[in-house]
Coordinates of C-alpha atoms (C1' of nucleotides) in Angstrom, one line a residue:
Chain A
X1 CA 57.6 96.7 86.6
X2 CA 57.9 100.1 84.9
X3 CA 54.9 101.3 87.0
X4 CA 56.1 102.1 89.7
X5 CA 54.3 103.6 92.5
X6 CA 56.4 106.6 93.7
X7 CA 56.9 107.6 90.4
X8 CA 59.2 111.0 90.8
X9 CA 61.5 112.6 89.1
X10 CA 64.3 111.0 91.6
X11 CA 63.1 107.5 91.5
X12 CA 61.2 106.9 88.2
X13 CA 64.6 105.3 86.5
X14 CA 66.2 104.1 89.0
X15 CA 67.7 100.7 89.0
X16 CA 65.9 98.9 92.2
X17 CA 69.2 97.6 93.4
X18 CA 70.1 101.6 93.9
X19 CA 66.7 102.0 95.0
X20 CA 66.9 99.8 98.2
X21 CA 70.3 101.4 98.9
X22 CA 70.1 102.6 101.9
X23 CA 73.7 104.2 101.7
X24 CA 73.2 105.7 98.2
X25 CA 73.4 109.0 98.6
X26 CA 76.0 109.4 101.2
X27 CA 78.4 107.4 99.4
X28 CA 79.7 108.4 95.8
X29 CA 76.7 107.6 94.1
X30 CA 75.1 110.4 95.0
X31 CA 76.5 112.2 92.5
X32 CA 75.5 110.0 89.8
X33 CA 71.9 110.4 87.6
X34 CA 69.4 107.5 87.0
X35 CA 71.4 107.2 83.6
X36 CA 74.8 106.6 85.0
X37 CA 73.4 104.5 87.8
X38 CA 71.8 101.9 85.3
X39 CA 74.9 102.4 83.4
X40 CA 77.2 100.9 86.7
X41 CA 74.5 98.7 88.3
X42 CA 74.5 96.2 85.4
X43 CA 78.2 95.7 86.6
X44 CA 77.9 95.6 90.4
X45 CA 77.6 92.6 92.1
X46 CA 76.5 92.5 95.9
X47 CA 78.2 90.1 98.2
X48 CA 79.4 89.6 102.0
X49 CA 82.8 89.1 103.0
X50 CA 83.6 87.2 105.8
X51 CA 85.2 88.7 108.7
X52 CA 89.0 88.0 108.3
X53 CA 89.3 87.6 104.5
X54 CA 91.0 90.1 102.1
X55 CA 88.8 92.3 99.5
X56 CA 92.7 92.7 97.9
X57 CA 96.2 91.7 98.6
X58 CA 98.6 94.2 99.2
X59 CA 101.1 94.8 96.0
X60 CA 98.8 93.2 93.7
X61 CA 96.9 94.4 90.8
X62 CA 93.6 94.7 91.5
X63 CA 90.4 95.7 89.1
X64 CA 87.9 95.8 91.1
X65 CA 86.4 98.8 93.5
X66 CA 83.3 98.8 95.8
X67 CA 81.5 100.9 97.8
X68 CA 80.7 99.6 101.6
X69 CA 77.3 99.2 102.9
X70 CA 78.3 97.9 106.3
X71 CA 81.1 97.0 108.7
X72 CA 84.3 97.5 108.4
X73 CA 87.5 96.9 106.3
X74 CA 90.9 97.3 107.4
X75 CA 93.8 98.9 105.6
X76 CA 97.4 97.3 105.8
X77 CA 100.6 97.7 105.0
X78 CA 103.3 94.5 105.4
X79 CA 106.9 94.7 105.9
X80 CA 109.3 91.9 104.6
X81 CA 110.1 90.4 108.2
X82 CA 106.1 90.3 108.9
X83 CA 105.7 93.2 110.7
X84 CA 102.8 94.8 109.8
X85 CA 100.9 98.0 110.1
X86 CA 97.3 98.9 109.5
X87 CA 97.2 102.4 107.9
X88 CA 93.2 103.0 108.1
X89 CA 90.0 101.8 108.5
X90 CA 87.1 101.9 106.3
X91 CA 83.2 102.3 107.4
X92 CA 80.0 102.8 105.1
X93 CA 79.6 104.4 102.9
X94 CA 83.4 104.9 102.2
X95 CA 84.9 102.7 98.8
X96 CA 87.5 101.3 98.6
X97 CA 89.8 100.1 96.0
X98 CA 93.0 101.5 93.6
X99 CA 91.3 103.9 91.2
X100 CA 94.3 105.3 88.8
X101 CA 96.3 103.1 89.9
X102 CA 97.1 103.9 93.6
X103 CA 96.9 102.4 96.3
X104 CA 99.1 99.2 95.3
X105 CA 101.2 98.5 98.7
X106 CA 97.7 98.7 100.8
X107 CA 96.0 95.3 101.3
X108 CA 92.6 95.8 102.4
X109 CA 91.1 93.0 104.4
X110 CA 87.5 92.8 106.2
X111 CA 87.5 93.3 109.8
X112 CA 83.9 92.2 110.6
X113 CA 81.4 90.8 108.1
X114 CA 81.6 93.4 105.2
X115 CA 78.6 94.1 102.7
X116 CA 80.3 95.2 99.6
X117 CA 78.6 96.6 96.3
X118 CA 81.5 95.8 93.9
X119 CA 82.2 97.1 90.6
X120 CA 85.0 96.8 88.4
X121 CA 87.6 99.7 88.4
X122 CA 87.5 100.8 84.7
X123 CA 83.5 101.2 84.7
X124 CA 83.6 103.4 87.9
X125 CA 86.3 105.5 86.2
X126 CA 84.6 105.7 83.0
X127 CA 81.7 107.2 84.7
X128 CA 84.1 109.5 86.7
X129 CA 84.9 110.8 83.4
X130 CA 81.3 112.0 82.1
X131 CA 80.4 112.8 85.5
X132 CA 82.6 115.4 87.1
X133 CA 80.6 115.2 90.7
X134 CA 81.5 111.8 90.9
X135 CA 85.1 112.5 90.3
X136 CA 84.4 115.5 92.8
X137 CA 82.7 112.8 95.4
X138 CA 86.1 110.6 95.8
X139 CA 87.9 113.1 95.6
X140 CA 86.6 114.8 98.9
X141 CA 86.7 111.3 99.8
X142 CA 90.0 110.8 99.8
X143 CA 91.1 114.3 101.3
X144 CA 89.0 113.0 104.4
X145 CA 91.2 109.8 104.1
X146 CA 94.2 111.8 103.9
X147 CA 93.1 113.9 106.8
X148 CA 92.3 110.7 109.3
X149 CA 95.8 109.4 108.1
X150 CA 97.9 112.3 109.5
X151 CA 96.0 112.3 112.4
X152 CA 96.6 108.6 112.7
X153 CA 99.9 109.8 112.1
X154 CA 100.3 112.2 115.4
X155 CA 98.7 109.4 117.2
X156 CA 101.5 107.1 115.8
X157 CA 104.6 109.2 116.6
X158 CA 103.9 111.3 119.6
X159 CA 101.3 109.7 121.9
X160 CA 102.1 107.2 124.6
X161 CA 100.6 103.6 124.6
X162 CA 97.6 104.8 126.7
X163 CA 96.9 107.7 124.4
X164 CA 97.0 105.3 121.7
X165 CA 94.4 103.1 123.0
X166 CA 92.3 105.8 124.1
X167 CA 92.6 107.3 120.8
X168 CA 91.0 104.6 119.5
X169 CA 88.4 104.0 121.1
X170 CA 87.8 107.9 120.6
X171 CA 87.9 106.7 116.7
X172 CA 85.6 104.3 116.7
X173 CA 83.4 105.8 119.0
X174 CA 82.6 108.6 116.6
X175 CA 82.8 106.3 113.3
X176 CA 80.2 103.0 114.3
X177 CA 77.1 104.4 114.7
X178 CA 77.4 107.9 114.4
X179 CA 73.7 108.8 114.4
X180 CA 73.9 106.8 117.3
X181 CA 75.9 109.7 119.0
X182 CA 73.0 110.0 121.7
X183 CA 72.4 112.6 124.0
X184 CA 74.0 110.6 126.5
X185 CA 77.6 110.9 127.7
X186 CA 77.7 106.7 127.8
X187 CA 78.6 104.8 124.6
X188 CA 78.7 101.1 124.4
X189 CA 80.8 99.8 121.7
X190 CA 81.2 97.0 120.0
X191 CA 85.1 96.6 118.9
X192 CA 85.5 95.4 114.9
X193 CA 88.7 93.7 115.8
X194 CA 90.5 91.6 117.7
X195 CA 93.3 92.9 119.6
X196 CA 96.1 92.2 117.5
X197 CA 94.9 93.8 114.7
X198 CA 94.3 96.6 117.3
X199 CA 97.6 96.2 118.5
X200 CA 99.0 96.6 114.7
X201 CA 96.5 99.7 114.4
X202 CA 98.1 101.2 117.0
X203 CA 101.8 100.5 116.6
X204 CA 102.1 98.3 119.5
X205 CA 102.0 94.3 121.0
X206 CA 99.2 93.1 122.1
X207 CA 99.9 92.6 125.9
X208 CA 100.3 96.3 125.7
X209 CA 96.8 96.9 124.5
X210 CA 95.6 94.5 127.2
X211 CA 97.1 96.0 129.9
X212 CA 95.9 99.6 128.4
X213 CA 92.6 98.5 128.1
X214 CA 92.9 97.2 131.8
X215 CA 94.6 100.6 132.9
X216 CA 91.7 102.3 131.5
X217 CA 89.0 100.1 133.0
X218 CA 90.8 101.1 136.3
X219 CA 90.6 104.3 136.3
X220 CA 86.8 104.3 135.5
X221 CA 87.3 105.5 132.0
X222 CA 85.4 102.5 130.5
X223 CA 83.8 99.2 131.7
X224 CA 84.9 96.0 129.5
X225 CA 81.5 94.1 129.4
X226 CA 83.6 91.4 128.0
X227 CA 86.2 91.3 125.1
X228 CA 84.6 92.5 122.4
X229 CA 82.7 95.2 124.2
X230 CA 83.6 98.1 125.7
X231 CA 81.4 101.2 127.3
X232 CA 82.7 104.3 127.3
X233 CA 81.6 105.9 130.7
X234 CA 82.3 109.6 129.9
X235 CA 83.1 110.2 126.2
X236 CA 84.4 113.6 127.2
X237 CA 86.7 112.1 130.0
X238 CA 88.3 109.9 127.1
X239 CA 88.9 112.6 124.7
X240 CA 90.8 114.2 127.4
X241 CA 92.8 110.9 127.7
X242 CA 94.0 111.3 124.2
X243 CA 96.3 114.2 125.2
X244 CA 97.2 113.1 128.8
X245 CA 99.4 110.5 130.0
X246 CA 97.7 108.6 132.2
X247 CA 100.7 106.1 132.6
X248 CA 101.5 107.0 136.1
Chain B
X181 CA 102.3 142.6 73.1
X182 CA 100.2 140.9 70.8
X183 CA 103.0 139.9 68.5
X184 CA 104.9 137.3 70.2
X185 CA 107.8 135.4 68.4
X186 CA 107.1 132.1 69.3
X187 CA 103.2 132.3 68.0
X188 CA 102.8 128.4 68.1
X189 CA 99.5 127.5 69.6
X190 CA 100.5 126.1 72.7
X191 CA 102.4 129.3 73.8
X192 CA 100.3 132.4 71.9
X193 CA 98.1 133.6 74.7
X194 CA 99.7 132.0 77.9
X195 CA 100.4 134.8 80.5
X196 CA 104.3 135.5 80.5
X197 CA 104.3 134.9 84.1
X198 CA 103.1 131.3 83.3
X199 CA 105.7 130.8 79.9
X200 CA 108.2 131.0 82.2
X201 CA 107.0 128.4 85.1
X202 CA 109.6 125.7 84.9
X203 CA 107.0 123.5 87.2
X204 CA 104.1 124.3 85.3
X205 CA 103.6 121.3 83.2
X206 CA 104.1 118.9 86.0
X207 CA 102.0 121.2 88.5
X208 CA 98.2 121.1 88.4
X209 CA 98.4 124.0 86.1
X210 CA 99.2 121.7 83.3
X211 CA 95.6 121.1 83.2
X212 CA 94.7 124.7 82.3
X213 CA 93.8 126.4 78.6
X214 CA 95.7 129.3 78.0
X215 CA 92.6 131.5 79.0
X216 CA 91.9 129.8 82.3
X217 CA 96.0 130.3 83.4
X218 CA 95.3 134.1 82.5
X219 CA 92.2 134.1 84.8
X220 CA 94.3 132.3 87.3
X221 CA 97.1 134.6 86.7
X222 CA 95.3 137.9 87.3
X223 CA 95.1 136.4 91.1
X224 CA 98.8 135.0 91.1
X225 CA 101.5 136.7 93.7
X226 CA 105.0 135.0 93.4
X227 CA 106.7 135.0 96.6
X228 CA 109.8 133.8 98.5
X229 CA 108.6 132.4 102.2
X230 CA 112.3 132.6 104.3
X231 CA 112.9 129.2 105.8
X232 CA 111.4 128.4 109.5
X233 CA 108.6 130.9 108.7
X234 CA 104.8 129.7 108.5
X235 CA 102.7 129.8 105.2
X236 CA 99.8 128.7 107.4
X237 CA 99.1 128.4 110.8
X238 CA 97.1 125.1 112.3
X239 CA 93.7 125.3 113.5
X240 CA 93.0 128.6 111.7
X241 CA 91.5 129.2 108.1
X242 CA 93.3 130.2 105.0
X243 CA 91.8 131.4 102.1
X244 CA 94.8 131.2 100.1
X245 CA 96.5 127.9 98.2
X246 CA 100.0 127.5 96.5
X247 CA 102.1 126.0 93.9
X248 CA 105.3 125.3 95.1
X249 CA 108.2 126.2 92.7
X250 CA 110.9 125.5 94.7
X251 CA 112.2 124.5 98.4
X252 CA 110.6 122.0 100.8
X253 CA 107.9 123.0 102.7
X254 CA 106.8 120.8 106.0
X255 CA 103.2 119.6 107.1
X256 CA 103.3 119.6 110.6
X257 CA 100.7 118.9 113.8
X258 CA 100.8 120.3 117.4
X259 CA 99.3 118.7 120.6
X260 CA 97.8 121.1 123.0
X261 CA 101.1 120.1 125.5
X262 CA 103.7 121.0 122.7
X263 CA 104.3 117.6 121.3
X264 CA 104.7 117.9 117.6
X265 CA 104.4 115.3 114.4
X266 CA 104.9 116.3 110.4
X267 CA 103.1 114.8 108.6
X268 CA 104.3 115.3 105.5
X269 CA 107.2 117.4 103.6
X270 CA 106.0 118.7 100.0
X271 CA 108.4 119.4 97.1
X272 CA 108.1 121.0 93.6
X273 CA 105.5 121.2 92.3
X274 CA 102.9 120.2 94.9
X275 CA 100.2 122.3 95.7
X276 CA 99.5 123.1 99.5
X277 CA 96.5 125.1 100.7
X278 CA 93.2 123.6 102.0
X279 CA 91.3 122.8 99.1
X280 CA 87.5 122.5 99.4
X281 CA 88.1 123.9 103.5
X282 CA 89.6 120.6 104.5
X283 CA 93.3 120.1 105.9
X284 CA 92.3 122.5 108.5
X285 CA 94.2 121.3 111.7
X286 CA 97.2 121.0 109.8
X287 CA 100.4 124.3 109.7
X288 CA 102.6 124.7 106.6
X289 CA 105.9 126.1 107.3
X290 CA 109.2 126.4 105.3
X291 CA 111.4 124.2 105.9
X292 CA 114.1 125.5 103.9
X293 CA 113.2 128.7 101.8
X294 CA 110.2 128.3 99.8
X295 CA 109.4 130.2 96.4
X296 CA 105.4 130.1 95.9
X297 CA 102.9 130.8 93.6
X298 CA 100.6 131.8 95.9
X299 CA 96.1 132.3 94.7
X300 CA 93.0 132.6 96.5
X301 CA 91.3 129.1 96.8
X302 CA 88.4 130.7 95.5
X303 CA 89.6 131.0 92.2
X304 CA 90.8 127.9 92.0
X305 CA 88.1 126.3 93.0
X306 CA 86.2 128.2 90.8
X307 CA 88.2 127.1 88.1
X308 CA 88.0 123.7 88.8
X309 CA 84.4 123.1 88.5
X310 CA 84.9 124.5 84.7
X311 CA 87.7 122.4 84.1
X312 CA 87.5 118.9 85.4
X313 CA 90.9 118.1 83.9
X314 CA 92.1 120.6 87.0
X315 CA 90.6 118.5 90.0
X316 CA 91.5 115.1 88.4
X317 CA 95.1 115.9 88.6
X318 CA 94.8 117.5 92.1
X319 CA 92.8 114.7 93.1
X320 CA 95.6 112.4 91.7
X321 CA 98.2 114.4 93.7
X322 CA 96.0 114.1 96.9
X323 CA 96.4 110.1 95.9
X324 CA 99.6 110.0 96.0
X325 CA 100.4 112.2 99.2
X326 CA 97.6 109.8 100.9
X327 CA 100.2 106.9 99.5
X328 CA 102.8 108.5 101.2
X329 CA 101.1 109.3 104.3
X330 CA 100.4 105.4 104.5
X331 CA 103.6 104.2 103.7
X332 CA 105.0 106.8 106.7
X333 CA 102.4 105.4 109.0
X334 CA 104.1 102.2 108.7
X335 CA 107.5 103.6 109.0
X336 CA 106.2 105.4 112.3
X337 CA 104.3 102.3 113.8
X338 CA 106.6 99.5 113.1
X339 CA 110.1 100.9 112.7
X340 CA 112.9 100.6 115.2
X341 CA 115.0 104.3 115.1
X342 CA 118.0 103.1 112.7
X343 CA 115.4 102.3 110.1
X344 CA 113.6 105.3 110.7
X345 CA 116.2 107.5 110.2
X346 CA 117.2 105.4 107.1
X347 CA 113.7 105.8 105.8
X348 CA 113.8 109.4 106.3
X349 CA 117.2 109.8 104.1
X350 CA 115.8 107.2 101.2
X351 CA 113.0 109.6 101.3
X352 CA 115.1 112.9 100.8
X353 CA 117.0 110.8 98.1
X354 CA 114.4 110.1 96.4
X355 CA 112.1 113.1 96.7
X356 CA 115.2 116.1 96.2
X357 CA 116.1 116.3 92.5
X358 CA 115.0 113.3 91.8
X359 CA 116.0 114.1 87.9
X360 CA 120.0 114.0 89.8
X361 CA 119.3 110.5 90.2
X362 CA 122.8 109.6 89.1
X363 CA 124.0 106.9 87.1
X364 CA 126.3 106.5 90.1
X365 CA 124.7 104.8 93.8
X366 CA 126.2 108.0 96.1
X367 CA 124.0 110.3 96.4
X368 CA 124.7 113.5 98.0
X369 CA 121.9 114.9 100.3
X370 CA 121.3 118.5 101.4
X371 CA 119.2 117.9 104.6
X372 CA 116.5 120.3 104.6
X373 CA 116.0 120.3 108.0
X374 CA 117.5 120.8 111.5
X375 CA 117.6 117.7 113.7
X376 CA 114.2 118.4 116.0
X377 CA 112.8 118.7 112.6
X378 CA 113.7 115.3 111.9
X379 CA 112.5 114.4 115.2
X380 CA 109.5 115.3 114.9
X381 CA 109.2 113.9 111.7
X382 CA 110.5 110.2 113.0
X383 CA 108.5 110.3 116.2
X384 CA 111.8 110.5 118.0
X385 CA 114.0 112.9 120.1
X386 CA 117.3 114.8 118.7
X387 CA 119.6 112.8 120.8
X388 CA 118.5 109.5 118.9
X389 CA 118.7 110.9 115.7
X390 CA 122.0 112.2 116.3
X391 CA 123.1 108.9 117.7
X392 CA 121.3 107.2 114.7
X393 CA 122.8 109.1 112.3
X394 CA 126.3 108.3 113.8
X395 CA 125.5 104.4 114.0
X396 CA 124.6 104.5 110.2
X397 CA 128.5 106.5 109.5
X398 CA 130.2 103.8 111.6
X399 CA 128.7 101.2 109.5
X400 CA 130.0 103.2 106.5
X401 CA 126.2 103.4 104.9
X402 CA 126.6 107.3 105.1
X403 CA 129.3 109.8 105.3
X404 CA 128.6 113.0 107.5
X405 CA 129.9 116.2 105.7
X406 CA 128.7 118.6 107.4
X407 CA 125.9 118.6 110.0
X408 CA 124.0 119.6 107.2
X409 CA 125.3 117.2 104.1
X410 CA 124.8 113.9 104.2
X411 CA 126.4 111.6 101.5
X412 CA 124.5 108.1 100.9
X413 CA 127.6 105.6 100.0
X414 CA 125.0 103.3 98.5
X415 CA 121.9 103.9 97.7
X416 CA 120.9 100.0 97.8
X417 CA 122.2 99.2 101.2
X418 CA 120.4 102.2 102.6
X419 CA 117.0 101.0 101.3
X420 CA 117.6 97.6 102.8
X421 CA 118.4 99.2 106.3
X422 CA 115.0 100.8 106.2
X423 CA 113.5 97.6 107.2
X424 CA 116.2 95.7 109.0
X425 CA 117.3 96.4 112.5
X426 CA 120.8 97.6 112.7
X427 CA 120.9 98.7 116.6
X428 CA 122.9 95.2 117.4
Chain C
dC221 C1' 84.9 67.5 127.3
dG222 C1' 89.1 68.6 124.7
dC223 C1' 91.2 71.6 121.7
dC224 C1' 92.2 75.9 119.7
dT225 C1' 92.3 80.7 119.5
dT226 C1' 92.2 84.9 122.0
dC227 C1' 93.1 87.4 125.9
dT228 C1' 95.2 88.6 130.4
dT229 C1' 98.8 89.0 133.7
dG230 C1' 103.4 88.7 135.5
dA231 C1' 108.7 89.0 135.3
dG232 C1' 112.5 90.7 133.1
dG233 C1' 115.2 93.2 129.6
dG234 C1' 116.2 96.6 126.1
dG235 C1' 115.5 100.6 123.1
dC236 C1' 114.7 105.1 123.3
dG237 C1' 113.7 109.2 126.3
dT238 C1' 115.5 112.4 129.7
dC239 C1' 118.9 115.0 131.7
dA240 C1' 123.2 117.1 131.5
dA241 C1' 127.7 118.5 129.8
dG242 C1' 130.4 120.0 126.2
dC243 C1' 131.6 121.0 121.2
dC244 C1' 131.1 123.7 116.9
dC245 C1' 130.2 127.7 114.6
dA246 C1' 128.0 132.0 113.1
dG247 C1' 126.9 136.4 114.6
dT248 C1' 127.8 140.5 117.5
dG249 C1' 130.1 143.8 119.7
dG250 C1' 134.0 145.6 122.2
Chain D
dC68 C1' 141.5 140.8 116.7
dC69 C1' 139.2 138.1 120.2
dA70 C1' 135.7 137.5 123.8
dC71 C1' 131.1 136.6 124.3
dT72 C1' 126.8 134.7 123.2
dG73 C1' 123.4 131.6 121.7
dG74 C1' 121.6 128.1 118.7
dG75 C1' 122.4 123.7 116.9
dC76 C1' 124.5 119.3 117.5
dT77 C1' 126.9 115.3 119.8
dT78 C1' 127.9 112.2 123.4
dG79 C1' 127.4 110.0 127.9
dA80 C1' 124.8 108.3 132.1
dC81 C1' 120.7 106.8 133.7
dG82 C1' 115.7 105.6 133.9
dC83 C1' 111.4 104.2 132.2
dC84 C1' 108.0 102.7 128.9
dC85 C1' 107.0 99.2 126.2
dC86 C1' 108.6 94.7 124.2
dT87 C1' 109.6 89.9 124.9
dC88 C1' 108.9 85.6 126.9
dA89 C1' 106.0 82.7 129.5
dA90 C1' 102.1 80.8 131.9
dG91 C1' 97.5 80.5 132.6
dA92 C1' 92.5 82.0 132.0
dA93 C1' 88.5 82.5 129.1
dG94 C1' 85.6 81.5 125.5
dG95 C1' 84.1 79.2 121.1
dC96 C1' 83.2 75.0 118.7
dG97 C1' 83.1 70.2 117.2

DNA sequence: CGCCTTCTTGAGGGGCGTCAAGCCCAGTGG
DNA sequence: CCACTGGGCTTGACGCCCCTCAAGAAGGCG
């Protein structure tokens, strides 16, 4: 097994788990040499989680991070009473999970099937601290997390409830699939969650989401093929909703 | 020059300018070797910004980063129709300025009267990549604003307007002198802001935080000085009216 | 087919926005 | 000194957007 048949400098050392990763280099572990991958593969372990089950519970300790190879997580925040309020979502190859320590009032749960390659936190930040680039990975990770989130946050505070739902739909539109971004105008997509969670996304019920969804469909903006798929007629037209009440 | 009184090691060859930072060891500077705060130095203007002025404007690029030594300074967002969110407030000694050319859409502006320590980002980006200590604690400081854009995500998503505005004064409390954190549970609180600044903060008009602000003095969980000084009778009952509904 | 979850649609009510009037206060100039 | 002005703030009246409550439709699965 240590002939191996594309035997360059890249690959030669290489653990084969890394090898077959098809999100490798986009994700964090780009940064890392054969050395350091070895080094954190020995510790990863590769699993699924089901749609609905949580990677971590919010407020608990947690020592584990991983990287995502597909689907999506969801990010949430719960208050006393039960209200609750999803704060992000998370696509491949983002990862997820408290490294130094933040990040404790976040549960983070899967919102479709999610392919994880776990790890535990103190190897990952171990690494971080012999490898700069890593360190220098996450942390553009994170200022891309911190930009979505004050977006989120506009979206949140100043945008009416069709806005909102237009907004995200906008969101996912350019997050699943984004090499899929084809040259037409047209995007079919396939929703990661079920309305509620939607509705908790987007700070409102989810009677309110249904009745957005159907104002959209209404006004030709999109075509709900049924409820867990949604094509975007005009992806321009629905950028423009984001900024436009289309309430009356 | 040379001959400096106080020749211990840590303060021998530190720029003057820097011995006499009172944020510098919690800043991102505390990272720094006395000759890497002289090469930072050499690029250092101090400066007062005058309250309501911008530091940055949205949308438009900035070469320059700062340490803030003093004042509040207010992240905000603008919609193409006027609307407005912050998204965040930053205190002493937070650094603001688009790091590695992200944070792009978002304007910094003094909220009250700002004293910087104002650099080019080159140089500190420069710096970083020789001193990994540097972008570890900016990247922790980037953690910990995305912890608090989260946490205001749920207070805009899920919040009626009493506990907004009592999330928005435990916030202050907590954030302004937090050293004054008094043996005693009255705090008093030098707002900052005006009222549409709060507003726009909340996602809520003037009128309701005015009204809001009244409805928490009637129930005696704040005394109104001034329009400008609030005094929290107790700190405790405040916090619990951040997530219990108080308009009945 | 029955049962459960998810979703849609309608009717009604309330919280917050909108509009408007007036107060407070600092600044300015006569 | 006071009148005038203008920005910031408060308070009231009213309306609307979205929430609440409720009923029923649409799937999914044993």
């Amino acid at each position: 097994m240590s002939q191996d048949e594309r035997k360059d400098i890249h690959n030669s050392d290489i653990p084969l788990v890394c090898q077959a990763c098809e999100v490798r280099h986009q994700g964090v572990c780009g940064a890392l040499e054969a050395e350091q991958l070895l080094k954190l593969s020995k510790h990863t372990i590769r699993k699924v989680i089901p749609s609905g089950s949580e990677l971590h519970r919010g407020g608990e300790d947690s020592d584990r991070c991983s990287n995502i190879m597909g689907g999506v997580a969801k990010l949430s925040k719960l208050m006393s009473d039960g209200r609750q309020q999803i704060v992000g979502l998370q696509f491949a190859p983002d990862m997820v999970g408290r490294t130094f320590a933040s990040e404790s009032t976040v549960a983070v749960e899967a919102a479709t099937d999610v392919r994880l390659c776990s790890f535990p936190r103190s190897v990952i930040e171990e690494i971080m601290s012999e490898a700069p680039e890593l360190e220098h990975r996450l942390h553009l990770q994170k200022l891309k997390e911190l930009d979505e989130a004050r977006d989120w946050m506009l979206t949140l505070g100043r945008k009416s409830a069709v806005e909102k739902v237009a907004s995200f739909l906008f969101l996912l539109a350019t997050h699943i699939d984004p090499e899929k971004a084809s040259d037409d105008k047209s995007v079919t997509l396939e929703l990661p969650m079920k309305r509620s969670d939607i509705a908790d996304f987007l700070g409102l019920t989810i009677e309110t989401i249904s009745r957005q969804l159907t104002n959209l469909r209404k006004r030709g903006l999109i075509d709900i093929q049924d409820r867990r798929t949604v094509i975007i007629a005009d992806i321009d037209r629905l950028k423009s909703a984001m900024e436009q009440d289309l309430s009356k």
